[in-house]
């Protein structure tokens, strides 16, 4: 989704801003732009398309200056055109603004400004902010005061960066509901919507809170809160593995991240498994065993892949802990006024920690007075900071828009959570030890599955020309099927739907023909014989069959056009293995179809608007 980078210091701003924008490309965007201040002049360049297009434009028409702001836009109001790209310039050319988020009252503000004779150049909601600040600034030169004065008029969410030729060397940032981080360098300061953009310059950062405004100059910064006045921020240090943003020999980040999953699961489990007690333990939950034992219901709220992981968690917790679990779409939960009692434990799951719908769900549960917990990957993200406690995934930076390793880390964490909750109830010590041992074996088993990539790449050829595919799984494999279908949709643009296997008979079976493959997630388990009957039903209707099954499963193999094997393991860890072939299948289909795998159309890495 949209990205912001701002810089003020001793160096030329535009190369630093462009490098920052490139680091944000993974988030998804459709245009980009830059504004710099040089000799009290403001230079604005913006282009639809990739950052590379902006870069080429800057070769022809440079943007000099050691202070500036930049943006990657993911279109919400108005299509992806040069005009709609940010920065937007306020009336009289006195300010330039970049903005993440949505201004919900933009129409009425626009009418008001137009009535004053101001002519709009774009269809965006952001342009109203630029004009409001310019009008407020008037002939003055206190940009911070002008920004602070107009912010109460904005309804909605924003992360903002503002520059003005009246205030060379200054960048103003503001945050309400859309993240902004300040980077503290030597003789330079940066602001960004995502620390990834600025970490090559500094690892010392301060996360702005909602309602805060910052003014940065090369040697100084000042943060103010709209109600609390001057703020001394907490300075965090972010660990950064230098190669985390590199492809390391892989063709795409998605492929790299799929192959990182043995380490992902290892890191997620590190220090959390207690074999001697046959359980798992999370320090960050901030809940005593007595409090955890008192829980009578668990509610998960999440979106997309995180929602699918939560569904796996539902099966795991119900199975190991016999606790009722509900999995909610965060976007529905936040407005549904769901009845929650005091013995309900509310978890939100989010890789990015910035998903607006999930954050909304967290805030709704908090508003109702419930302690909230987060399962999150991004350290210091808004969700991680606002939750009362939680569990970090430790999956490392996930660049691919199609989430892969975060899913595995989430499922590993949920397996451990189910184990801990189970051991606080009726789960026996030997059964607990068996789960610990199964989890310990997962990294090496994922590595085994990854070796089957050539088989999966061949199976992908069978899907490449399909119009549509069904993904089917029973019980704990139903969410895995949903996740496989989502991966295919996201990066190959093929229509795919996930269903519980037996549900196929109740409608989707009408779709099956020679052109509509069915992908069965069918490792051996308690319901295997029933699944085989469903496979037969598809075969009888000439539907091509791709199946993920237990190695050596002759029955399934003989019914399948392509058989993707995983090792023979206990059901409880099967989802962690079965998802790997599905991720690789989607990857290879997209590759064969020539899709832009790391920048799939219309998608954003973290969805920070409702
Ligand atoms: C996953 O491949 C998707 N890109 C998307 O569904 C994602 O999982 C969803 O937007 C939730 O993101 P989060 O985990 O960062 O909150």
Coordinates of C-alpha atoms and ligand atoms in Angstrom, one line a residue:
X1 CA 0.0 0.0 0.0
X2 CA 1.1 3.7 -0.1
X3 CA 4.6 4.4 1.2
X4 CA 6.2 7.6 2.5
X5 CA 9.9 8.6 2.7
X6 CA 11.2 12.0 3.8
X7 CA 14.8 13.2 4.3
X8 CA 16.6 16.2 5.5
X9 CA 20.4 16.3 6.0
X10 CA 23.6 17.1 4.3
X11 CA 23.3 14.8 1.3
X12 CA 21.3 15.1 -1.9
X13 CA 17.8 14.0 -1.0
X14 CA 16.5 12.5 -4.2
X15 CA 18.8 9.4 -4.4
X16 CA 18.0 8.7 -0.8
X17 CA 14.3 9.1 -1.3
X18 CA 14.4 6.9 -4.4
X19 CA 16.3 4.2 -2.7
X20 CA 13.7 4.4 0.2
X21 CA 10.9 4.1 -2.3
X22 CA 12.5 1.1 -3.9
X23 CA 12.6 -0.6 -0.5
X24 CA 8.9 0.1 -0.2
X25 CA 8.0 -1.3 -3.7
X26 CA 7.1 -4.7 -2.1
X27 CA 4.1 -3.1 -0.4
X28 CA 2.3 -2.6 -3.7
X29 CA 1.7 0.7 -5.5
X30 CA 0.8 2.2 -8.9
X31 CA 2.5 5.6 -9.1
X32 CA 5.3 7.5 -7.3
X33 CA 6.5 11.0 -6.8
X34 CA 9.0 13.3 -5.1
X35 CA 9.2 16.9 -3.9
X36 CA 12.5 18.5 -2.9
X37 CA 13.4 22.0 -1.7
X38 CA 16.4 23.7 -3.3
X39 CA 17.3 27.4 -2.9
X40 CA 13.9 28.1 -1.6
X41 CA 12.3 26.6 -4.7
X42 CA 10.1 23.5 -4.6
X43 CA 10.6 20.9 -7.3
X44 CA 7.9 18.2 -7.8
X45 CA 8.1 15.2 -10.1
X46 CA 5.6 12.4 -10.2
X47 CA 4.8 9.5 -12.5
X48 CA 2.3 6.7 -12.8
X49 CA 3.9 3.2 -13.0
X50 CA 6.9 1.9 -11.3
X51 CA 9.6 3.8 -9.3
X52 CA 11.9 3.1 -12.3
X53 CA 9.7 5.4 -14.4
X54 CA 10.1 8.3 -11.9
X55 CA 13.9 7.6 -11.8
X56 CA 14.1 7.9 -15.6
X57 CA 12.1 11.2 -15.4
X58 CA 14.5 12.5 -12.8
X59 CA 17.5 11.9 -15.1
X60 CA 15.9 14.2 -17.6
X61 CA 14.6 16.7 -15.1
X62 CA 16.5 16.3 -11.8
X63 CA 15.1 17.3 -8.4
X64 CA 18.1 18.9 -6.5
X65 CA 18.1 19.7 -2.8
X66 CA 19.0 18.1 0.5
X67 CA 15.4 18.1 1.9
X68 CA 12.4 16.4 0.4
X69 CA 9.5 13.9 0.6
X70 CA 8.5 11.1 -1.6
X71 CA 5.6 8.6 -2.0
X72 CA 4.4 5.4 -3.6
X73 CA 0.7 5.6 -4.2
X74 CA -1.8 2.7 -4.2
X75 CA -4.9 4.3 -5.8
X76 CA -8.0 4.8 -3.7
X77 CA -9.5 8.1 -4.9
X78 CA -9.0 8.5 -8.7
X79 CA -7.0 6.2 -11.0
X80 CA -3.3 5.8 -11.2
X81 CA -2.3 8.8 -13.3
X82 CA 0.6 11.3 -13.1
X83 CA -1.8 13.9 -11.8
X84 CA -3.2 11.8 -9.0
X85 CA 0.3 10.7 -7.9
X86 CA 1.6 12.3 -4.8
X87 CA 3.1 14.8 -3.8
X88 CA 0.2 17.2 -4.1
X89 CA 0.9 20.9 -4.1
X90 CA -1.2 23.4 -2.1
X91 CA -2.7 26.6 -3.4
X92 CA 0.1 29.1 -4.4
X93 CA 2.7 26.4 -4.5
X94 CA 3.8 26.9 -0.9
X95 CA 3.5 23.3 0.3
X96 CA 3.8 19.8 -0.9
X97 CA 2.1 16.9 0.8
X98 CA 2.3 13.1 0.7
X99 CA -0.3 11.1 2.4
X100 CA -1.2 7.5 3.4
X101 CA -4.7 6.7 4.5
X102 CA -8.1 8.0 3.6
X103 CA -9.7 11.4 4.3
X104 CA -13.4 10.5 4.7
X105 CA -14.7 14.1 4.6
X106 CA -12.7 15.1 1.6
X107 CA -15.8 15.9 -0.5
X108 CA -17.1 18.6 1.8
X109 CA -13.6 20.0 2.3
X110 CA -13.2 20.1 -1.4
X111 CA -16.5 22.0 -2.0
X112 CA -15.5 24.5 0.7
X113 CA -12.1 25.1 -0.9
X114 CA -13.5 25.3 -4.4
X115 CA -16.0 27.9 -3.2
X116 CA -13.0 30.0 -2.1
X117 CA -11.7 29.8 -5.7
X118 CA -9.1 27.1 -5.3
X119 CA -8.7 24.9 -8.4
X120 CA -8.1 21.2 -7.8
X121 CA -5.7 19.4 -10.1
X122 CA -6.4 15.8 -9.1
X123 CA -9.2 13.5 -8.0
X124 CA -7.5 12.5 -4.8
X125 CA -8.7 13.0 -1.2
X126 CA -5.1 14.1 -0.4
X127 CA -5.2 17.3 -2.4
X128 CA -7.6 18.9 0.2
X129 CA -4.8 18.5 2.8
X130 CA -2.3 20.4 0.7
X131 CA -4.7 23.3 0.1
X132 CA -5.8 23.5 3.7
X133 CA -2.2 23.7 4.9
X134 CA -1.3 26.3 2.2
X135 CA -4.3 28.5 3.1
X136 CA -3.4 28.2 6.8
X137 CA 0.2 29.0 6.1
X138 CA -0.8 32.1 4.2
X139 CA 2.3 34.4 4.0
X140 CA 3.8 32.9 7.1
X141 CA 6.6 30.5 7.6
X142 CA 5.5 28.3 10.6
X143 CA 4.8 25.1 8.7
X144 CA 4.4 23.0 11.9
X145 CA 1.8 25.4 13.3
X146 CA -0.1 25.4 9.9
X147 CA -0.2 21.6 9.8
X148 CA -1.3 21.3 13.5
X149 CA -4.0 23.9 12.9
X150 CA -5.7 22.0 10.0
X151 CA -5.4 18.4 11.3
X152 CA -8.6 18.6 13.5
X153 CA -10.5 19.2 10.3
X154 CA -9.5 15.9 8.8
X155 CA -11.8 12.9 9.4
X156 CA -10.3 9.6 8.6
X157 CA -6.7 8.3 8.7
X158 CA -3.4 9.8 7.8
X159 CA 0.3 9.4 7.8
X160 CA 1.6 12.7 6.3
X161 CA 4.8 14.3 5.3
X162 CA 4.9 18.0 4.3
X163 CA 7.6 20.3 3.0
X164 CA 7.5 24.0 2.0
X165 CA 10.0 26.3 0.3
X166 CA 9.2 28.8 3.1
X167 CA 10.9 26.4 5.5
X168 CA 14.0 24.9 3.8
X169 CA 15.5 22.0 5.7
X170 CA 12.2 21.1 7.5
X171 CA 10.0 18.1 7.0
X172 CA 6.8 17.9 9.0
X173 CA 5.2 14.5 9.7
X174 CA 1.8 13.7 11.3
X175 CA 0.1 10.5 12.2
X176 CA -3.4 9.3 12.9
X177 CA -4.2 5.7 12.1
X178 CA -1.4 5.3 9.5
X179 CA 2.1 4.5 10.6
X180 CA 5.0 6.9 10.6
X181 CA 8.5 6.3 12.0
X182 CA 11.3 8.8 12.6
X183 CA 14.9 7.7 11.8
X184 CA 17.6 9.4 13.8
X185 CA 20.9 9.7 11.9
X186 CA 24.1 11.7 12.3
X187 CA 23.4 15.2 10.9
X188 CA 20.3 13.8 9.1
X189 CA 16.8 12.8 9.9
X190 CA 14.4 10.6 8.0
X191 CA 10.7 9.8 8.2
X192 CA 8.9 6.9 6.7
X193 CA 5.8 4.8 6.8
X194 CA 7.8 1.6 7.2
X195 CA 11.2 1.4 8.9
X196 CA 12.4 -0.8 6.1
X197 CA 12.8 2.3 3.9
X198 CA 15.3 4.0 6.2
X199 CA 17.1 1.2 8.0
X200 CA 20.2 1.4 5.7
X201 CA 20.7 4.9 7.1
X202 CA 20.0 4.3 10.8
X203 CA 18.8 1.6 13.1
X204 CA 17.7 4.2 15.7
X205 CA 14.0 4.9 15.3
X206 CA 11.1 6.5 17.1
X207 CA 7.6 5.3 16.2
X208 CA 5.1 8.2 16.1
X209 CA 1.8 7.6 18.0
X210 CA -1.6 8.6 16.8
X211 CA -2.2 12.3 17.3
X212 CA 1.5 13.2 17.1
X213 CA 3.2 15.7 14.8
X214 CA 6.9 15.9 14.2
X215 CA 9.2 18.6 12.8
X216 CA 12.6 17.4 11.7
X217 CA 15.6 19.4 10.6
X218 CA 19.1 17.9 9.9
X219 CA 20.2 18.3 13.5
X220 CA 17.0 18.4 15.5
X221 CA 13.5 17.1 15.9
X222 CA 10.5 18.0 17.9
X223 CA 7.4 15.9 18.5
X224 CA 4.1 17.2 19.8
X225 CA 0.9 15.5 20.7
X226 CA -2.4 17.3 19.9
X227 CA -3.5 17.0 23.6
X228 CA -0.4 16.2 25.6
X229 CA 1.9 18.8 24.1
X230 CA 5.7 18.2 23.8
X231 CA 6.7 14.5 23.7
X232 CA 10.0 12.8 24.5
X233 CA 9.7 9.7 22.4
X234 CA 11.0 6.2 23.1
X235 CA 14.0 5.5 20.9
X236 CA 14.0 1.9 19.6
X237 CA 16.9 0.1 17.9
X238 CA 15.8 -2.2 15.1
X239 CA 18.0 -5.2 14.2
X240 CA 18.5 -5.5 10.5
X241 CA 20.0 -8.4 8.7
X242 CA 21.8 -6.7 5.7
X243 CA 20.7 -9.4 3.3
X244 CA 17.1 -9.6 4.5
X245 CA 16.1 -7.2 1.7
X246 CA 18.1 -9.1 -1.0
X247 CA 17.1 -11.9 -3.3
X248 CA 20.1 -14.1 -2.3
X249 CA 20.1 -15.9 -5.6
X250 CA 16.4 -16.5 -5.9
X251 CA 14.3 -15.1 -8.7
X252 CA 11.6 -13.7 -6.5
X253 CA 11.1 -12.8 -2.9
X254 CA 8.1 -15.1 -2.7
X255 CA 10.3 -18.0 -3.8
X256 CA 13.0 -17.0 -1.4
X257 CA 10.6 -16.8 1.5
X258 CA 9.0 -20.1 0.7
X259 CA 12.5 -21.6 0.9
X260 CA 13.2 -19.9 4.2
X261 CA 10.4 -21.7 6.0
X262 CA 12.5 -24.4 7.7
X263 CA 14.3 -21.5 9.5
X264 CA 11.0 -19.7 9.9
X265 CA 9.5 -22.5 11.9
X266 CA 12.7 -23.1 13.8
X267 CA 12.8 -19.4 14.8
X268 CA 9.1 -19.3 15.7
X269 CA 9.6 -22.3 18.1
X270 CA 13.0 -21.2 19.5
X271 CA 12.9 -21.0 23.3
X272 CA 9.2 -21.7 23.5
X273 CA 9.1 -25.5 23.6
X274 CA 9.4 -27.1 27.1
X275 CA 10.0 -30.7 26.4
X276 CA 10.6 -31.6 30.0
X277 CA 7.1 -30.4 30.8
X278 CA 5.5 -31.5 27.5
X279 CA 4.3 -28.0 26.8
X280 CA 5.1 -24.6 25.3
X281 CA 5.4 -21.2 26.9
X282 CA 5.1 -17.6 25.7
X283 CA 6.7 -14.9 27.8
X284 CA 4.8 -12.1 26.1
X285 CA 1.3 -13.1 26.8
X286 CA 1.4 -11.4 30.2
X287 CA -1.0 -14.0 31.6
X288 CA -0.4 -16.4 34.5
X289 CA -1.2 -20.1 34.1
X290 CA -4.2 -19.6 36.4
X291 CA -5.6 -16.8 34.1
X292 CA -5.0 -18.9 31.0
X293 CA -6.8 -21.8 32.7
X294 CA -9.8 -19.6 33.4
X295 CA -10.4 -18.9 29.7
X296 CA -13.6 -20.4 28.4
X297 CA -13.5 -19.2 24.8
X298 CA -11.0 -17.9 22.3
X299 CA -11.8 -15.4 19.5
X300 CA -9.4 -14.8 16.7
X301 CA -9.8 -11.8 14.4
X302 CA -7.6 -11.4 11.2
X303 CA -7.7 -10.9 7.5
X304 CA -6.5 -12.9 4.5
X305 CA -3.7 -15.4 5.1
X306 CA -3.7 -14.5 8.8
X307 CA -7.4 -15.4 8.9
X308 CA -6.6 -18.8 7.3
X309 CA -3.8 -19.4 9.9
X310 CA -6.3 -18.6 12.6
X311 CA -8.7 -21.2 11.2
X312 CA -6.0 -23.8 11.5
X313 CA -5.6 -22.5 15.1
X314 CA -9.3 -23.2 15.7
X315 CA -8.9 -26.8 14.8
X316 CA -5.7 -27.2 16.8
X317 CA -7.1 -25.5 20.0
X318 CA -10.4 -27.4 19.8
X319 CA -8.5 -30.6 19.4
X320 CA -5.7 -30.2 22.0
X321 CA -7.4 -27.9 24.5
X322 CA -11.1 -28.6 24.0
X323 CA -11.8 -24.9 24.1
X324 CA -14.4 -23.3 21.8
X325 CA -12.8 -21.0 19.2
X326 CA -14.3 -18.5 16.8
X327 CA -12.5 -17.1 13.9
X328 CA -13.7 -13.7 12.7
X329 CA -13.0 -11.6 9.7
X330 CA -11.5 -8.5 11.4
X331 CA -13.4 -6.2 9.0
X332 CA -16.7 -7.8 10.2
X333 CA -15.8 -8.2 13.8
X334 CA -15.0 -4.5 14.4
X335 CA -18.6 -3.4 13.5
X336 CA -20.5 -6.5 14.5
X337 CA -20.8 -5.8 18.2
X338 CA -20.1 -9.4 19.0
X339 CA -21.0 -10.5 22.5
X340 CA -17.8 -11.3 24.4
X341 CA -17.8 -12.3 28.0
X342 CA -15.0 -11.8 30.5
X343 CA -13.7 -15.3 30.0
X344 CA -13.1 -14.8 26.3
X345 CA -9.6 -14.4 25.1
X346 CA -9.3 -12.1 22.1
X347 CA -6.4 -12.5 19.7
X348 CA -5.7 -10.6 16.6
X349 CA -3.3 -12.0 14.0
X350 CA -1.3 -9.9 11.6
X351 CA 1.9 -10.3 9.8
X352 CA 2.4 -6.6 9.2
X353 CA 0.8 -5.3 12.4
X354 CA -0.6 -2.5 10.4
X355 CA -3.7 -3.9 8.7
X356 CA -6.5 -1.3 9.3
X357 CA -9.3 -3.8 9.7
X358 CA -7.3 -5.9 12.2
X359 CA -6.3 -2.8 14.1
X360 CA -9.9 -1.8 14.1
X361 CA -10.9 -5.2 15.6
X362 CA -8.2 -4.9 18.3
X363 CA -9.4 -1.4 19.2
X364 CA -13.0 -2.6 19.3
X365 CA -12.1 -5.4 21.7
X366 CA -10.1 -3.0 23.8
X367 CA -12.9 -0.5 23.8
X368 CA -15.2 -3.2 25.2
X369 CA -12.7 -3.6 28.0
X370 CA -11.3 -7.0 27.0
X371 CA -7.6 -7.7 27.4
X372 CA -6.3 -8.2 23.8
X373 CA -3.4 -10.2 22.6
X374 CA -1.7 -10.1 19.2
X375 CA 0.2 -12.6 17.1
X376 CA 2.3 -10.4 15.0
X377 CA 5.5 -10.4 12.9
X378 CA 6.5 -6.8 12.7
X379 CA 8.2 -5.6 15.8
X380 CA 7.1 -2.2 16.9
X381 CA 4.1 -2.2 14.6
X382 CA 0.9 -0.5 15.7
X383 CA -0.9 -3.7 16.5
X384 CA 2.1 -5.0 18.5
X385 CA 2.2 -1.8 20.5
X386 CA -1.5 -1.5 21.2
X387 CA -2.2 -5.1 22.3
X388 CA -1.9 -5.9 26.0
X389 CA 0.4 -8.7 25.2
X390 CA 1.3 -11.1 22.5
X391 CA 3.5 -13.4 20.5
X392 CA 6.0 -12.3 17.9
X393 CA 6.5 -14.6 15.0
X394 CA 10.2 -13.9 14.5
X395 CA 9.7 -14.7 10.8
X396 CA 12.0 -11.9 9.7
X397 CA 11.0 -9.3 7.1
X398 CA 8.4 -10.6 4.6
X399 CA 8.7 -8.9 1.3
X400 CA 6.5 -11.0 -1.0
X401 CA 3.0 -9.5 -1.2
X402 CA 1.8 -13.1 -1.2
X403 CA 2.4 -14.1 2.4
X404 CA 4.1 -17.5 2.8
X405 CA 6.5 -17.7 5.7
X406 CA 4.3 -15.6 8.0
X407 CA 1.6 -18.3 7.5
X408 CA 3.9 -21.1 8.6
X409 CA 5.2 -19.0 11.6
X410 CA 1.6 -18.3 12.6
X411 CA 0.6 -22.0 12.4
X412 CA 3.7 -23.0 14.4
X413 CA 2.8 -20.4 17.1
X414 CA -0.8 -21.5 17.1
X415 CA 0.2 -25.1 17.5
X416 CA 2.3 -24.2 20.5
X417 CA -0.6 -22.1 21.9
X418 CA -2.9 -25.0 21.5
X419 CA -0.4 -27.2 23.3
X420 CA 0.0 -24.7 26.2
X421 CA -3.8 -24.3 26.6
X422 CA -4.2 -28.1 26.3
X423 CA -1.6 -28.8 28.9
X424 CA -3.3 -26.4 31.3
X425 CA -6.4 -28.6 30.9
X426 CA -6.7 -32.3 30.1
X427 CA -3.8 -33.0 27.6
X428 CA -1.5 -35.6 29.1
X429 CA 2.2 -35.3 29.5
X430 CA 3.0 -38.0 26.9
X431 CA 0.6 -36.4 24.4
X432 CA 2.2 -33.0 25.1
X433 CA 5.7 -34.4 24.6
X434 CA 4.5 -36.0 21.3
X435 CA 3.4 -32.5 20.1
X436 CA 6.7 -31.0 21.1
X437 CA 8.6 -33.7 19.3
X438 CA 6.5 -33.3 16.2
X439 CA 7.1 -29.6 16.1
X440 CA 10.8 -30.1 16.6
X441 CA 10.8 -32.3 13.5
X442 CA 9.0 -29.8 11.3
X443 CA 12.0 -27.7 10.0
X444 CA 13.8 -30.7 8.5
X445 CA 10.5 -32.1 7.1
X446 CA 9.8 -28.8 5.4
X447 CA 13.2 -29.0 3.9
X448 CA 12.3 -32.4 2.5
X449 CA 9.1 -31.1 0.9
X450 CA 11.0 -28.2 -0.7
X451 CA 13.2 -30.8 -2.5
X452 CA 10.1 -31.9 -4.4
X453 CA 9.9 -28.5 -6.2
X454 CA 10.6 -30.0 -9.6
X455 CA 7.5 -32.3 -9.3
X456 CA 5.4 -29.3 -8.2
X457 CA 6.7 -27.2 -11.1
X458 CA 5.5 -30.0 -13.5
X459 CA 2.1 -30.1 -11.9
X460 CA 1.8 -26.4 -12.3
X461 CA 1.8 -26.9 -16.1
X462 CA -1.6 -28.6 -15.6
X463 CA -3.1 -25.5 -14.0
X464 CA -1.6 -22.9 -16.2
X465 CA -4.3 -22.8 -18.8
X466 CA -7.3 -23.5 -16.5
X467 CA -10.0 -20.9 -16.1
X468 CA -10.7 -21.9 -12.6
X469 CA -9.7 -24.4 -9.9
X470 CA -11.2 -25.9 -6.7
X471 CA -9.1 -26.4 -3.6
X472 CA -10.5 -29.0 -1.3
X473 CA -9.5 -30.1 2.2
X474 CA -11.2 -31.8 5.2
X475 CA -10.9 -30.8 8.8
X476 CA -7.6 -29.2 9.6
X477 CA -6.8 -29.2 5.8
X478 CA -9.8 -27.0 4.9
X479 CA -8.0 -23.8 5.9
X480 CA -4.9 -25.0 4.1
X481 CA -7.0 -25.5 1.0
X482 CA -8.3 -21.9 1.4
X483 CA -4.8 -20.6 1.7
X484 CA -3.7 -22.5 -1.4
X485 CA -6.5 -21.0 -3.4
X486 CA -5.7 -17.5 -2.2
X487 CA -2.1 -17.9 -3.2
X488 CA -3.1 -19.0 -6.7
X489 CA -5.6 -16.1 -7.1
X490 CA -3.2 -13.5 -5.8
X491 CA -0.2 -14.1 -8.0
X492 CA -1.5 -16.0 -11.0
X493 CA -4.9 -14.2 -11.4
X494 CA -6.5 -17.6 -11.9
X495 CA -9.9 -18.0 -10.2
X496 CA -9.7 -20.5 -7.4
X497 CA -12.0 -21.4 -4.5
X498 CA -11.4 -23.3 -1.4
X499 CA -14.0 -25.6 0.1
X500 CA -14.3 -28.3 2.7
X501 CA -13.9 -31.5 0.6
X502 CA -17.3 -32.9 1.3
X503 CA -19.0 -29.6 0.7
X504 CA -18.1 -29.9 -3.0
X505 CA -21.2 -32.1 -3.6
X506 CA -23.5 -29.3 -2.4
X507 CA -22.9 -27.0 -5.4
X508 CA -19.3 -26.6 -6.6
X509 CA -19.3 -30.0 -8.2
X510 CA -21.4 -28.4 -11.0
X511 CA -18.2 -26.6 -12.1
X512 CA -16.1 -29.7 -12.6
X513 CA -15.2 -30.6 -16.1
X514 CA -12.0 -31.4 -18.1
X515 CA -10.9 -27.8 -17.8
X516 CA -11.4 -27.4 -14.1
X517 CA -8.7 -29.0 -11.9
X518 CA -9.3 -29.9 -8.3
X519 CA -6.5 -29.6 -5.9
X520 CA -7.0 -32.0 -3.0
X521 CA -5.2 -31.5 0.3
X522 CA -5.4 -35.1 1.5
X523 CA -2.6 -36.4 3.6
X524 CA -3.4 -39.7 5.5
X525 CA -5.6 -39.2 8.5
X526 CA -8.7 -40.2 10.3
X527 CA -11.0 -39.1 7.4
X528 CA -8.8 -40.3 4.5
X529 CA -11.2 -43.0 3.2
X530 CA -14.0 -40.5 2.9
X531 CA -11.7 -38.1 1.0
X532 CA -10.7 -40.8 -1.4
X533 CA -14.4 -41.2 -2.2
X534 CA -14.6 -37.5 -3.0
X535 CA -11.6 -37.8 -5.3
X536 CA -13.4 -40.6 -7.1
X537 CA -16.4 -38.3 -7.6
X538 CA -14.3 -35.7 -9.3
X539 CA -12.5 -38.3 -11.4
X540 CA -15.9 -39.6 -12.5
X541 CA -16.6 -36.2 -13.9
X542 CA -13.2 -36.0 -15.7
X543 CA -11.9 -33.2 -13.5
X544 CA -8.1 -33.1 -13.5
X545 CA -6.8 -34.0 -10.0
X546 CA -3.7 -32.6 -8.3
X547 CA -3.3 -34.0 -4.8
X548 CA -1.1 -33.3 -1.8
X549 CA -0.8 -36.6 0.0
X550 CA 1.3 -38.8 2.2
X551 CA 4.3 -40.2 0.4
X552 CA 3.6 -43.8 -0.6
X553 CA -0.2 -43.4 -0.6
X554 CA -0.8 -45.6 -3.6
X555 CA -4.6 -45.2 -3.5
X556 CA -4.5 -41.4 -3.8
X557 CA -1.6 -41.5 -6.3
X558 CA -3.5 -43.8 -8.6
X559 CA -6.5 -41.4 -8.7
X560 CA -4.4 -38.3 -9.3
X561 CA -3.0 -36.7 -12.4
X562 CA -0.3 -35.1 -10.3
X563 CA 0.7 -36.3 -6.8
X564 CA 2.6 -34.0 -4.6
X565 CA 4.1 -36.0 -1.6
X566 CA 4.7 -34.9 1.9
X567 CA 6.2 -37.1 4.6
X568 CA 4.1 -39.3 6.8
X569 CA 3.6 -37.3 10.0
X570 CA 1.0 -36.8 12.8
X571 CA -2.1 -34.9 11.7
X572 CA -1.3 -32.0 14.1
X573 CA 1.7 -30.9 12.0
X574 CA 0.4 -31.8 8.6
X575 CA -0.8 -28.2 7.7
X576 CA 2.8 -27.0 8.1
X577 CA 3.9 -29.4 5.5
X578 CA 0.9 -29.5 3.2
X579 CA 0.9 -25.8 2.6
X580 CA 4.4 -25.8 1.1
X581 CA 3.5 -27.6 -2.2
X582 CA 0.5 -25.3 -2.5
X583 CA 2.6 -22.2 -2.2
X584 CA 5.1 -23.6 -4.7
X585 CA 2.3 -24.6 -7.0
X586 CA 0.9 -21.1 -7.1
X587 CA 4.4 -19.7 -7.6
X588 CA 5.1 -21.9 -10.6
X589 CA 1.7 -21.3 -12.2
X590 CA 2.3 -17.6 -11.9
X591 CA 5.8 -18.0 -13.3
X592 CA 4.5 -20.0 -16.3
X593 CA 1.9 -17.4 -16.9
X594 CA 4.5 -14.6 -16.9
X595 CA 3.0 -12.8 -13.9
X596 CA 4.8 -10.2 -11.8
X597 CA 5.1 -12.4 -8.8
X598 CA 6.4 -10.0 -6.3
X599 CA 4.2 -7.1 -7.4
X600 CA 0.9 -8.7 -8.2
X601 CA -1.7 -6.3 -9.6
X602 CA -4.0 -4.4 -7.3
X603 CA -2.5 -5.9 -4.2
X604 CA -0.7 -4.2 -1.3
X605 CA 1.6 -5.8 1.2
X606 CA -0.2 -4.2 4.2
X607 CA -3.7 -2.9 3.7
X608 CA -3.8 0.2 5.8
X609 CA -7.2 1.4 4.6
X610 CA -10.6 0.0 5.4
Ligands
LIG1 C1 -1.7 -12.7 1.9 O1 -1.0 -13.3 0.8 C2 -2.3 -11.4 1.5 N1 -1.5 -10.6 0.8 C3 -3.3 -10.8 2.5 O2 -4.4 -11.6 2.5 C4 -2.8 -10.6 3.9 O3 -2.6 -11.8 4.6 C5 -3.9 -9.8 4.7 O4 -4.0 -8.5 4.1 C6 -3.6 -9.6 6.2 O5 -2.3 -9.0 6.4 P1 -1.6 -9.0 7.8 O6 -1.3 -10.4 8.2 O7 -0.4 -8.2 7.6 O8 -2.6 -8.3 8.7

